[in-house]
Short mmCIF file of C-alpha atoms and ligand atoms in Angstrom, two decimals:
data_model
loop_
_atom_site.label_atom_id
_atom_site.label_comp_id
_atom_site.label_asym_id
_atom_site.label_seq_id
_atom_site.Cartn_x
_atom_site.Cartn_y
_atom_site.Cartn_z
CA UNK M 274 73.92 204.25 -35.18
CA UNK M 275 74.65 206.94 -32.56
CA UNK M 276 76.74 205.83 -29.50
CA UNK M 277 80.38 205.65 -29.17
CA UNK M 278 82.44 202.67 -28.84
CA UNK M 279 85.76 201.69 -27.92
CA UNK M 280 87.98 198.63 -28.60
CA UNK M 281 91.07 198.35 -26.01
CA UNK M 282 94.04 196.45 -26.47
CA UNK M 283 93.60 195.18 -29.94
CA UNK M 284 96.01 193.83 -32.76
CA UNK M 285 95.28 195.79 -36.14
CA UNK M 286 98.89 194.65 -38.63
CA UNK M 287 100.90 193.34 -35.55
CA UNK M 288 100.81 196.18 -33.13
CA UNK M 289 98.21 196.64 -30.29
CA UNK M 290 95.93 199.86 -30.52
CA UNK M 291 92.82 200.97 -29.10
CA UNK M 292 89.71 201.91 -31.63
CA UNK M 293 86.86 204.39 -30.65
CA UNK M 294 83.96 204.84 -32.60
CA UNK M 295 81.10 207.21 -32.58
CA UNK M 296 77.82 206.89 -34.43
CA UNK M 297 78.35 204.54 -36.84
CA UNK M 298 82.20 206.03 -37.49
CA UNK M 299 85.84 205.18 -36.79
CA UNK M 300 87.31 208.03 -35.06
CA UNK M 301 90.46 207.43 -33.53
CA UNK M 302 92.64 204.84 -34.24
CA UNK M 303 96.42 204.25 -32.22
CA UNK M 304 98.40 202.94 -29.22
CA UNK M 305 97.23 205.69 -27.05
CA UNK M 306 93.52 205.75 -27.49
CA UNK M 307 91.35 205.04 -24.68
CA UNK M 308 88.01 204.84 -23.68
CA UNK M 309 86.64 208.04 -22.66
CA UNK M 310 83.39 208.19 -20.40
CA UNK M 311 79.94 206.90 -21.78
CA UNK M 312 81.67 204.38 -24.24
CA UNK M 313 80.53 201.27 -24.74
CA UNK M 314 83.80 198.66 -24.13
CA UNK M 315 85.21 195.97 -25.84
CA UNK M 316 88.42 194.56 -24.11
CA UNK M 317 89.80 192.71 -26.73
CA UNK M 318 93.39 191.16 -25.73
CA UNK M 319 94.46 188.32 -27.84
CA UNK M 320 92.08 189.72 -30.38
CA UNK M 321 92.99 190.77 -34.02
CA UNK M 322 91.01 193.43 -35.97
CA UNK M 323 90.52 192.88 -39.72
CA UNK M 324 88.08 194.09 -42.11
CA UNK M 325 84.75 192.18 -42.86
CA UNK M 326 83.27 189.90 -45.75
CA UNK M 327 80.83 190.58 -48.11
CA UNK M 328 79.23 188.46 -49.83
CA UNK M 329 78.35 189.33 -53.20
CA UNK M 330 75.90 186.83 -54.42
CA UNK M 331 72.90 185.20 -52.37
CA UNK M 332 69.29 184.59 -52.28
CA UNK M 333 69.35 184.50 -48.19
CA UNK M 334 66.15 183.45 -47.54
CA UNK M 335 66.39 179.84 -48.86
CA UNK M 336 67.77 178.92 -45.72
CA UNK M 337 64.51 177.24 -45.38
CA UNK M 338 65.61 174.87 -48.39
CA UNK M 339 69.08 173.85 -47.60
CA UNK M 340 69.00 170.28 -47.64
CA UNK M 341 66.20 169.59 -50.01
CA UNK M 342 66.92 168.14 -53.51
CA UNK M 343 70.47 168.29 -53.46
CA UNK M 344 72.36 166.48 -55.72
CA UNK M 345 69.49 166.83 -58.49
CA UNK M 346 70.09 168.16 -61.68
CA UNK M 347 69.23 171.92 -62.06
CA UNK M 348 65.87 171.62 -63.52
CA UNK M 349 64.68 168.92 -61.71
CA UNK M 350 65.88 170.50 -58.23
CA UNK M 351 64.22 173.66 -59.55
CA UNK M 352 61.00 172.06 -61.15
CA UNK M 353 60.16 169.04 -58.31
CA UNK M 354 61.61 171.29 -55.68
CA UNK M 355 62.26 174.75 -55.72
CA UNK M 356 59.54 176.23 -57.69
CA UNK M 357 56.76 174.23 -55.62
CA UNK M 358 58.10 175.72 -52.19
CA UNK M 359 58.26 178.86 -53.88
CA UNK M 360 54.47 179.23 -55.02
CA UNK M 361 53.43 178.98 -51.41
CA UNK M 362 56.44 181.58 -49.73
CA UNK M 363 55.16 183.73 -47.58
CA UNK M 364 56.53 187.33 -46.63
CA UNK M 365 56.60 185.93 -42.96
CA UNK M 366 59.03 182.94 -44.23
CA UNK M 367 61.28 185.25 -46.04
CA UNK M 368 61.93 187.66 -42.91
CA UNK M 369 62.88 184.07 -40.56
CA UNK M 370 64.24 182.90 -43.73
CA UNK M 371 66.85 185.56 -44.28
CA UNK M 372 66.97 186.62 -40.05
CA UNK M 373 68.00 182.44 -39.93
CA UNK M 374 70.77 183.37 -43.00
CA UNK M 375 72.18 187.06 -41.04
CA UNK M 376 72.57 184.52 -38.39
CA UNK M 377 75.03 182.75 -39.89
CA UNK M 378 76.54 185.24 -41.73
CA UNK M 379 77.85 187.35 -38.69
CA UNK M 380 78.98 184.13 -36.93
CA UNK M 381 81.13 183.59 -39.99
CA UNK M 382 81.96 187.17 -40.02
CA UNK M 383 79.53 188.64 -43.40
CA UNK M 384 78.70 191.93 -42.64
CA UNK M 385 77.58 192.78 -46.11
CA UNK M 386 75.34 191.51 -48.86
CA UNK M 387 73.99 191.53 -52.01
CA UNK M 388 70.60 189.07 -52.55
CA UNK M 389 68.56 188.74 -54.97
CA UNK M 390 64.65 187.12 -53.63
CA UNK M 391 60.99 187.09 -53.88
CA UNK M 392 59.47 189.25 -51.15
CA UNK M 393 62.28 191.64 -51.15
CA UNK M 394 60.79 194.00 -48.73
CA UNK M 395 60.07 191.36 -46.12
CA UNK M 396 64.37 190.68 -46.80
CA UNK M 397 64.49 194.31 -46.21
CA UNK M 398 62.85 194.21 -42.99
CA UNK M 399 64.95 191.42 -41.48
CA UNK M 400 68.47 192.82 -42.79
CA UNK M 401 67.26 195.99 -41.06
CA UNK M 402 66.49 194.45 -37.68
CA UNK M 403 69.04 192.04 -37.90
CA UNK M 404 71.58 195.13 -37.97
CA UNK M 405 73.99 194.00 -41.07
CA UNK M 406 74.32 196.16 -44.63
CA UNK M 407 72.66 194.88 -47.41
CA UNK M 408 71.57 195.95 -51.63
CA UNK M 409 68.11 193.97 -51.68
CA UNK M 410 67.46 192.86 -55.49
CA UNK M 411 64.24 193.40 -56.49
CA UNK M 412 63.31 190.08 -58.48
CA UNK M 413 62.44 190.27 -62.33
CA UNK M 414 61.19 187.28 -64.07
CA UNK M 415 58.63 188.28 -66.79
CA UNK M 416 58.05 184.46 -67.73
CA UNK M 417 54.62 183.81 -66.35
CA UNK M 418 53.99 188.06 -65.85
CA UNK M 419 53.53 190.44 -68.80
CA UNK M 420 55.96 193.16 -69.23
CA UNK M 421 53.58 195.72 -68.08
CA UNK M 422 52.36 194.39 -65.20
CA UNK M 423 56.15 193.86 -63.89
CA UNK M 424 56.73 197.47 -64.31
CA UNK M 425 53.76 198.01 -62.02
CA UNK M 426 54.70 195.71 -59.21
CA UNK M 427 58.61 196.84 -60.08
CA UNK M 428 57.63 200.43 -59.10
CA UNK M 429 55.22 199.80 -56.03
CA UNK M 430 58.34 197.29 -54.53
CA UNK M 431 61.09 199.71 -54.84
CA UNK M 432 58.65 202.67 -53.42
CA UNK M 433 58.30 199.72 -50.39
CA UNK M 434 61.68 199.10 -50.20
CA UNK M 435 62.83 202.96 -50.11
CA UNK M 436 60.21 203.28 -46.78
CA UNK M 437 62.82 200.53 -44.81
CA UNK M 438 65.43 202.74 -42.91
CA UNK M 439 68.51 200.67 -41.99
CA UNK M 440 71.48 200.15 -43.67
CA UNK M 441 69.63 198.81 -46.85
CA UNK M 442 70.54 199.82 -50.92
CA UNK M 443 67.40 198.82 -53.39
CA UNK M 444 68.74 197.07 -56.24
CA UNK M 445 66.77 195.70 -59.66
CA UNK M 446 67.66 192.30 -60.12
CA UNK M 447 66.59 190.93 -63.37
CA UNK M 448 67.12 186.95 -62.76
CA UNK M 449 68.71 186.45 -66.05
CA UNK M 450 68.64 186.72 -69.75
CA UNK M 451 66.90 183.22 -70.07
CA UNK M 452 63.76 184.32 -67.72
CA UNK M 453 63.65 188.29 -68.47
CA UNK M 454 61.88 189.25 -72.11
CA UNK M 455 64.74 191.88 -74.03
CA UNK M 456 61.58 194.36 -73.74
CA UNK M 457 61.76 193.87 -69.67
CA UNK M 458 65.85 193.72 -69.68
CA UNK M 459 66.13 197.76 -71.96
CA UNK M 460 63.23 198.83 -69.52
CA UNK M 461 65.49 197.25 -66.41
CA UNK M 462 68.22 199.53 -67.97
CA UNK M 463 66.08 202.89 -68.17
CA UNK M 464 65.09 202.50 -64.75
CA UNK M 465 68.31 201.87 -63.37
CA UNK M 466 69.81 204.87 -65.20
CA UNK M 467 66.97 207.25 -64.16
CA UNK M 468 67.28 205.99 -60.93
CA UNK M 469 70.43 205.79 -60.25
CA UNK M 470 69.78 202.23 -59.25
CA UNK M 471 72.14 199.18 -59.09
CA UNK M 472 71.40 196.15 -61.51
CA UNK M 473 72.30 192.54 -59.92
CA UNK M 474 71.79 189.55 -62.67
CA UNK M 475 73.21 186.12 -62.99
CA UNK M 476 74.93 185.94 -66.46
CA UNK M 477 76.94 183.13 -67.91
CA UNK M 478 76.43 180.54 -65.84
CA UNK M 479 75.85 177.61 -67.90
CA UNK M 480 77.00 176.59 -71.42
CA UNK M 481 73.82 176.06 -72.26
CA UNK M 482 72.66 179.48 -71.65
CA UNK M 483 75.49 180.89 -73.89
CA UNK M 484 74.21 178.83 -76.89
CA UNK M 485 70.63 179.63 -76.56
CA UNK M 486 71.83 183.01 -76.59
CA UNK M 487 73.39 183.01 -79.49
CA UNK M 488 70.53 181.23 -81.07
CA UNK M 489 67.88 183.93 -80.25
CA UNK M 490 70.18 186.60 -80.68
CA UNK M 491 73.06 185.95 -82.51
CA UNK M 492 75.38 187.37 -80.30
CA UNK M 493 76.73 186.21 -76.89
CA UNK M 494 75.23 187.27 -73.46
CA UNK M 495 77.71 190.21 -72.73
CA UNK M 496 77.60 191.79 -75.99
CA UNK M 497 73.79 190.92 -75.85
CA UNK M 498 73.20 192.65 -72.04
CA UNK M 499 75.65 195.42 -73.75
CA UNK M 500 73.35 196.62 -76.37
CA UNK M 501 70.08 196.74 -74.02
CA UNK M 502 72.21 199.19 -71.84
CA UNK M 503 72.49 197.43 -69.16
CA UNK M 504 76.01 197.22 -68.72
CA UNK M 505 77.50 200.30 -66.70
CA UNK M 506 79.23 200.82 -63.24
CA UNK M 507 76.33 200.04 -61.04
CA UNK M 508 76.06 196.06 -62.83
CA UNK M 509 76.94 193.29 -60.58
CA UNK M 510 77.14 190.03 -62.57
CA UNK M 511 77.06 186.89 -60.68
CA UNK M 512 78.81 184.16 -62.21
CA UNK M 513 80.33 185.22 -65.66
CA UNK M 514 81.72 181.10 -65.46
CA UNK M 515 81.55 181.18 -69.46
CA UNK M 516 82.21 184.65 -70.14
CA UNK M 517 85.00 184.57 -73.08
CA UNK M 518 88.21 187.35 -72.37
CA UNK M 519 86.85 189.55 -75.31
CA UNK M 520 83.77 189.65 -72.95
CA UNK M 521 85.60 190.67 -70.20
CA UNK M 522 87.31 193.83 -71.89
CA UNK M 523 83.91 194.46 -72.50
CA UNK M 524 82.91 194.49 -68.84
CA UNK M 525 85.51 196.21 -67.91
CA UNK M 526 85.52 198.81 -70.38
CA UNK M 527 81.67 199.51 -68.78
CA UNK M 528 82.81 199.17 -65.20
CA UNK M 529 80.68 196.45 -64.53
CA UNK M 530 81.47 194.21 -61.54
CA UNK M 531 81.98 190.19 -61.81
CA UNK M 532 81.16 188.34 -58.40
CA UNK M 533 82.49 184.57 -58.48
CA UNK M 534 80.59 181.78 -56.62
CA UNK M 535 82.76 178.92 -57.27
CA UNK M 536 81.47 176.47 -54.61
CA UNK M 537 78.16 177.05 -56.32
CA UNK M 538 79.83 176.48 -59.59
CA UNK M 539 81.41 173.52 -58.56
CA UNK M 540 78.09 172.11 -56.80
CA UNK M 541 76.14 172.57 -60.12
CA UNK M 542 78.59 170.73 -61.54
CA UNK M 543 78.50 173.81 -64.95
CA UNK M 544 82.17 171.97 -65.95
CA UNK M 545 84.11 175.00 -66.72
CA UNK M 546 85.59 177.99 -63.42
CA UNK M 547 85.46 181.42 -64.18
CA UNK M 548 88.72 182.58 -65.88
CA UNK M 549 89.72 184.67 -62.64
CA UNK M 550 93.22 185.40 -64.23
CA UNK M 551 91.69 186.74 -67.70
CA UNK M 552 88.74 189.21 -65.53
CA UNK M 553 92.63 190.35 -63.46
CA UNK M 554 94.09 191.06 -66.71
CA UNK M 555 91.27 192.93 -68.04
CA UNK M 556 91.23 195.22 -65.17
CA UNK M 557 87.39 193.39 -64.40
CA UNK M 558 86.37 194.53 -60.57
CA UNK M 559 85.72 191.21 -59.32
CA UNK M 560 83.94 190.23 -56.17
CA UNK M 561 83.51 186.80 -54.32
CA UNK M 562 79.92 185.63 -53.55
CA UNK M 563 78.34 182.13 -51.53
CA UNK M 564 75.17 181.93 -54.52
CA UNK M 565 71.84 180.62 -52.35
CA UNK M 566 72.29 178.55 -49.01
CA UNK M 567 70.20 176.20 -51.18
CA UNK M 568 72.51 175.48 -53.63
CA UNK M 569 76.04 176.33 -51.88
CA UNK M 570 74.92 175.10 -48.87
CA UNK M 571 77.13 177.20 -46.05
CA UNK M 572 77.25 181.25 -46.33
CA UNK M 573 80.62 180.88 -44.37
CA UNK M 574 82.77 182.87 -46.99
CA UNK M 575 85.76 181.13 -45.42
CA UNK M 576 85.18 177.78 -47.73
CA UNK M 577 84.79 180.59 -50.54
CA UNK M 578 87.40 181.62 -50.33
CA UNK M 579 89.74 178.75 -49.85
CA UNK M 580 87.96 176.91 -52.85
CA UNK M 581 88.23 180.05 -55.07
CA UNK M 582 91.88 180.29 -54.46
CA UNK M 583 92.11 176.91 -54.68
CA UNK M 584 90.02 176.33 -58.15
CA UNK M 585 92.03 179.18 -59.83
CA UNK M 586 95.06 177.50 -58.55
CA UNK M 587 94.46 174.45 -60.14
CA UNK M 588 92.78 176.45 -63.61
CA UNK M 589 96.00 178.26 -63.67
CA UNK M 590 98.33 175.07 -62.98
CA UNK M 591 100.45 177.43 -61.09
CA UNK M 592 100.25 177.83 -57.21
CA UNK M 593 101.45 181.28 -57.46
CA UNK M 594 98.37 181.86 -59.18
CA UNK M 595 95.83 183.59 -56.53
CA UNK M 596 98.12 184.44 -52.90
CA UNK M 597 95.78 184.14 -49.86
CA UNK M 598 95.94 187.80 -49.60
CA UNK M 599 94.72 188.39 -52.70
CA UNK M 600 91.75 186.18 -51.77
CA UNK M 601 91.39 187.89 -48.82
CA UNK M 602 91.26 191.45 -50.68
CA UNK M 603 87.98 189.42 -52.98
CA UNK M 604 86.43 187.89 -49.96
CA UNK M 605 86.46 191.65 -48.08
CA UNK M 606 85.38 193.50 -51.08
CA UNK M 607 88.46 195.44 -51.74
CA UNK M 608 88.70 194.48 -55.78
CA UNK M 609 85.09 195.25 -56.34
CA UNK M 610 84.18 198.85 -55.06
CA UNK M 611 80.26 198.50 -56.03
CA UNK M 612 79.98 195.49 -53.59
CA UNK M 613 79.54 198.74 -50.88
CA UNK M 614 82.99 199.24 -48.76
CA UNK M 615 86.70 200.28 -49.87
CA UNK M 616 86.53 198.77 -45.60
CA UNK M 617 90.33 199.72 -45.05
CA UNK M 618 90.16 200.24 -41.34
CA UNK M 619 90.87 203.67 -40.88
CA UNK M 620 90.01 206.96 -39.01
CA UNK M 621 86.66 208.02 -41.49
CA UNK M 622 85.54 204.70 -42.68
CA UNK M 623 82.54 203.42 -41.38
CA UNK M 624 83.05 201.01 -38.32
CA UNK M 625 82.29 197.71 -39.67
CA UNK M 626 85.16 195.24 -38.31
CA UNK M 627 85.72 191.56 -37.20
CA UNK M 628 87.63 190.61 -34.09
CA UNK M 629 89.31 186.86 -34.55
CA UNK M 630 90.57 185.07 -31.47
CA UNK M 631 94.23 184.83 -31.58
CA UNK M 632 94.09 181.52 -29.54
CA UNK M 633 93.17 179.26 -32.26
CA UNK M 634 94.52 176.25 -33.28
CA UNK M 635 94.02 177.71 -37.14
CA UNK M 636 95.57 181.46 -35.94
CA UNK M 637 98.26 180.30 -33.48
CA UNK M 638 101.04 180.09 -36.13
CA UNK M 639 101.88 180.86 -39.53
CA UNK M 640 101.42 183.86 -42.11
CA UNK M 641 97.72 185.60 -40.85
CA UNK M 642 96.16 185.60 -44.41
CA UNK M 643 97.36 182.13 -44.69
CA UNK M 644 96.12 180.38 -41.95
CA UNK M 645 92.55 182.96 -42.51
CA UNK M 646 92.06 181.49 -46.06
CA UNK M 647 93.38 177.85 -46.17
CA UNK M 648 93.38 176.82 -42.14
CA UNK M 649 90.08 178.79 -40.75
CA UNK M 650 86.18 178.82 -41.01
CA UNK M 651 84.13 181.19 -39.89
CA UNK M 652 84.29 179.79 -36.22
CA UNK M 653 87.71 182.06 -35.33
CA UNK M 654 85.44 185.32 -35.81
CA UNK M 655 84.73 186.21 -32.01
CA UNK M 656 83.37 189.83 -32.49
CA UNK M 657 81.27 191.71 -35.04
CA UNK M 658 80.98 195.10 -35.56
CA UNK M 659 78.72 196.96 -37.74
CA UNK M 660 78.06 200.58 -37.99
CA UNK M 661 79.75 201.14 -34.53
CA UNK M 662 77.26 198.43 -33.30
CA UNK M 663 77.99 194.97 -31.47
CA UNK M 664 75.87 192.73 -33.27
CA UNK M 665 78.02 189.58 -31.95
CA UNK M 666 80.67 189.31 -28.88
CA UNK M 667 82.59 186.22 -28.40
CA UNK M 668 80.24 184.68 -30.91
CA UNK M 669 76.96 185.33 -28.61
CA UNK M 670 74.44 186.97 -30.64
CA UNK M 671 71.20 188.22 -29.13
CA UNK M 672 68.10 186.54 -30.03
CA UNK M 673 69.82 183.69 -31.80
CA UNK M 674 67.47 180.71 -30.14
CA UNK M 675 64.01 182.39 -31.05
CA UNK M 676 65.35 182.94 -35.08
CA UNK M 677 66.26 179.47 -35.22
CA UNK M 678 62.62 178.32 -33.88
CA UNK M 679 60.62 180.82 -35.75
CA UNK M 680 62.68 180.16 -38.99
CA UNK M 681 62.05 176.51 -38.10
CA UNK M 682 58.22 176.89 -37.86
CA UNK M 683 57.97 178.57 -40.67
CA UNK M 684 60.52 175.70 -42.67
CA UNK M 685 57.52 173.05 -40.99
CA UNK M 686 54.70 175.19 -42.52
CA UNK M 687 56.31 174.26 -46.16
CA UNK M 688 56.43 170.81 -45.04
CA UNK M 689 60.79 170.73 -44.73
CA UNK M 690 61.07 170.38 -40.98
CA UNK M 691 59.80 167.78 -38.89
CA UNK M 692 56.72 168.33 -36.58
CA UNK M 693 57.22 169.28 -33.41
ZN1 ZN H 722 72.20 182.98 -57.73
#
């Protein structure tokens, strides 16, 4: 982004500052900073500034399925519903799809995420115009494919994905070890090694999958993921629900990154909550994600947030267990350095920020991170920055009405909306 940009009158930790920006950079920082001619202006009295959310986990573009099947057991919701609507997906439903979840996102104040869908380079395309940072997964399932002919269409999608400019990082994203042959899963590994790529894979989930690993393979699915090389500092594993603490010296001995979806979790109903306190003791870089809008349904971190402090809370028996701040530090990224940001706001960070309105009934009173994690929702973010771009002010965002009716035609094409 080049441009400069400057934020008057603003809270950052109490005291009021002013924030200028230029191309895509935090420059100045301080209660003497001003706006200097050709700036773009933000007056933002009664504002706060605080970092952003990322969201670690997603599959954005099934916006277009929230609302179908729910309550269904996974196979069922993924065999009467899912799987149909996903044989006739169209690259054109995937860019409303995902423009429809960016949407949302910035309202709730996501600047940042990881996903993990089929038409990746149509995702690509949307996070690009939509003006937010994302690592697009490239999709791996070798199921109904041959292991050759994935490394084909592997190659020509990454080559596609490397062509979008914007603020995009192309990831591999092997689904899991339950739809992704141990040939495709070492290969996965090579190519993410030679090319420097970052590997994003649900792992752990269920009990179920656990078991079946250790049927096929005799061993369970970290030491298994281990041994095909695909563990290292570039790994983002979503889930890890089931992962056992011997596991998790294991992932954090590699470096590997653990991002938690526990409304997901909880929705699936997988009866166990990812032993947060055992990852913390093992020095695991853990990350918070939403999962799919399909099966969460809301990408408003906020409810993450409260319900993974909450859930560990109540693992733990101990409120002391997770403080909001330290669910605040998940939510923003700051325990997981792979998710993209170490986002203090500073002079030389990138200027990605969130303005909340100060005049809330959830922000009036109390302890900040308190009333952010266990009063608010996503409706107290007012501004969004991104790269030293606006890309909401006082939660107007430009072009909101004709997302919402393409995404909706395209949701009526698959038969899930109404006719007009
Ligand atoms: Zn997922």
């Amino acid at each position: 982004m080049t441009g400069s940009l400057s934020v008057t009158d603003v809270a950052v930790d109490g005291r009021k500052v002013g924030v200028r920006c230029v191309d895509g950079m935090i420059t100045d920082i301080g209660p003497d900073v001003a706006p200097r001619p050709g700036d773009e202006v933000i007056r933002a009295e009664g504002r706060r500034l605080v970092s952003p959310l990322i969201n670690g986990h997603t599959h954005a573009a099934m916006t277009l399925f929230r609302g179908h099947g729910d309550d269904l057991p996974l196979m069922r919701w993924l065999k009467e519903i899912i799987w149909p609507l996903e044989a006739r997906l169209e690259p054109e439903d995937v860019y409303w799809g995902v423009r429809l979840a960016c949407l949302e996102m910035v309202a709730s104040g996501t600047t940042c995420f990881w996903d993990m869908y089929w038409h990746p380079h149509a995702a690509a395309r949307a996070v690009r115009d939509a003006g937010l940072r994302a690592t697009i997964g490239i999709p791996l399932i070798d199921s109904d494919t041959s292991p050759k002919e994935l490394k084909v269409q592997t190659v020509a999608t990454l080559a596609q994905l490397l062509e979008v400019d914007g603020l995009i990082t192309p990831a591999l994203a092997p689904h899991a070890i339950y739809t992704v042959s141990e040939e495709s899963l070492r290969w996965v590994a090579e190519l993410a090694f030679e090319r420097d790529l970052p590997v994003h894979m649900h792992l752990a989930e269920t009990e179920p999958e656990v078991q079946d690993c250790l049927n096929a393979h005799g061993e369970r699915p970290v030491a298994y993921v281990d041994r095909l090389g695909l563990l290292g500092g570039r790994t983002l594993l979503a889930h890890g629900v089931w992962v056992e603490p011997a596991e998790l010296s294991v992932i954090a001995e590699r470096q590997a990154t653990i991002v938690t979806n526990p409304v997901a979790n909880l929705k699936l109903g997988v009866g166990n909550v990812f032993d947060y306190l055992a990852a913390r003791r093992a020095g695991v870089a853990v990350g918070l994600g939403t999962d799919g809008p399909a099966s969460n349904n809301s990408l408003d971190m906020f409810d993450d947030l409260k319900i993974f402090a909450l859930v560990q809370k109540h693992r733990a028996a101990d409120p002391a267990a997770v403080s909001a701040d330290e669910a605040w530090a998940l939510g923003t990224g700051a325990r997981a350095p792979l998710l993209g940001q170490a986002r203090q706001i500073a002079v030389g960070q990138p200027a990605d920020f969130l303005l909340l309105r100060d005049q809330t009934t959830e922000l009036s009173f109390g302890e900040q991170y308190s009333a952010m994690v266990y009063g608010a929702t996503g409706a107290i973010v007012d501004t969004v920055v991104v790269n030293g771009r606006v890309l909401m002010h006082q939660r107007a965002i430009s072009g909101a009405d004709e997302i919402l009716d393409r995404a909706r035609a395209c949701a009526r094409r698959l038969g899930l909306a109404p006719p007009q």
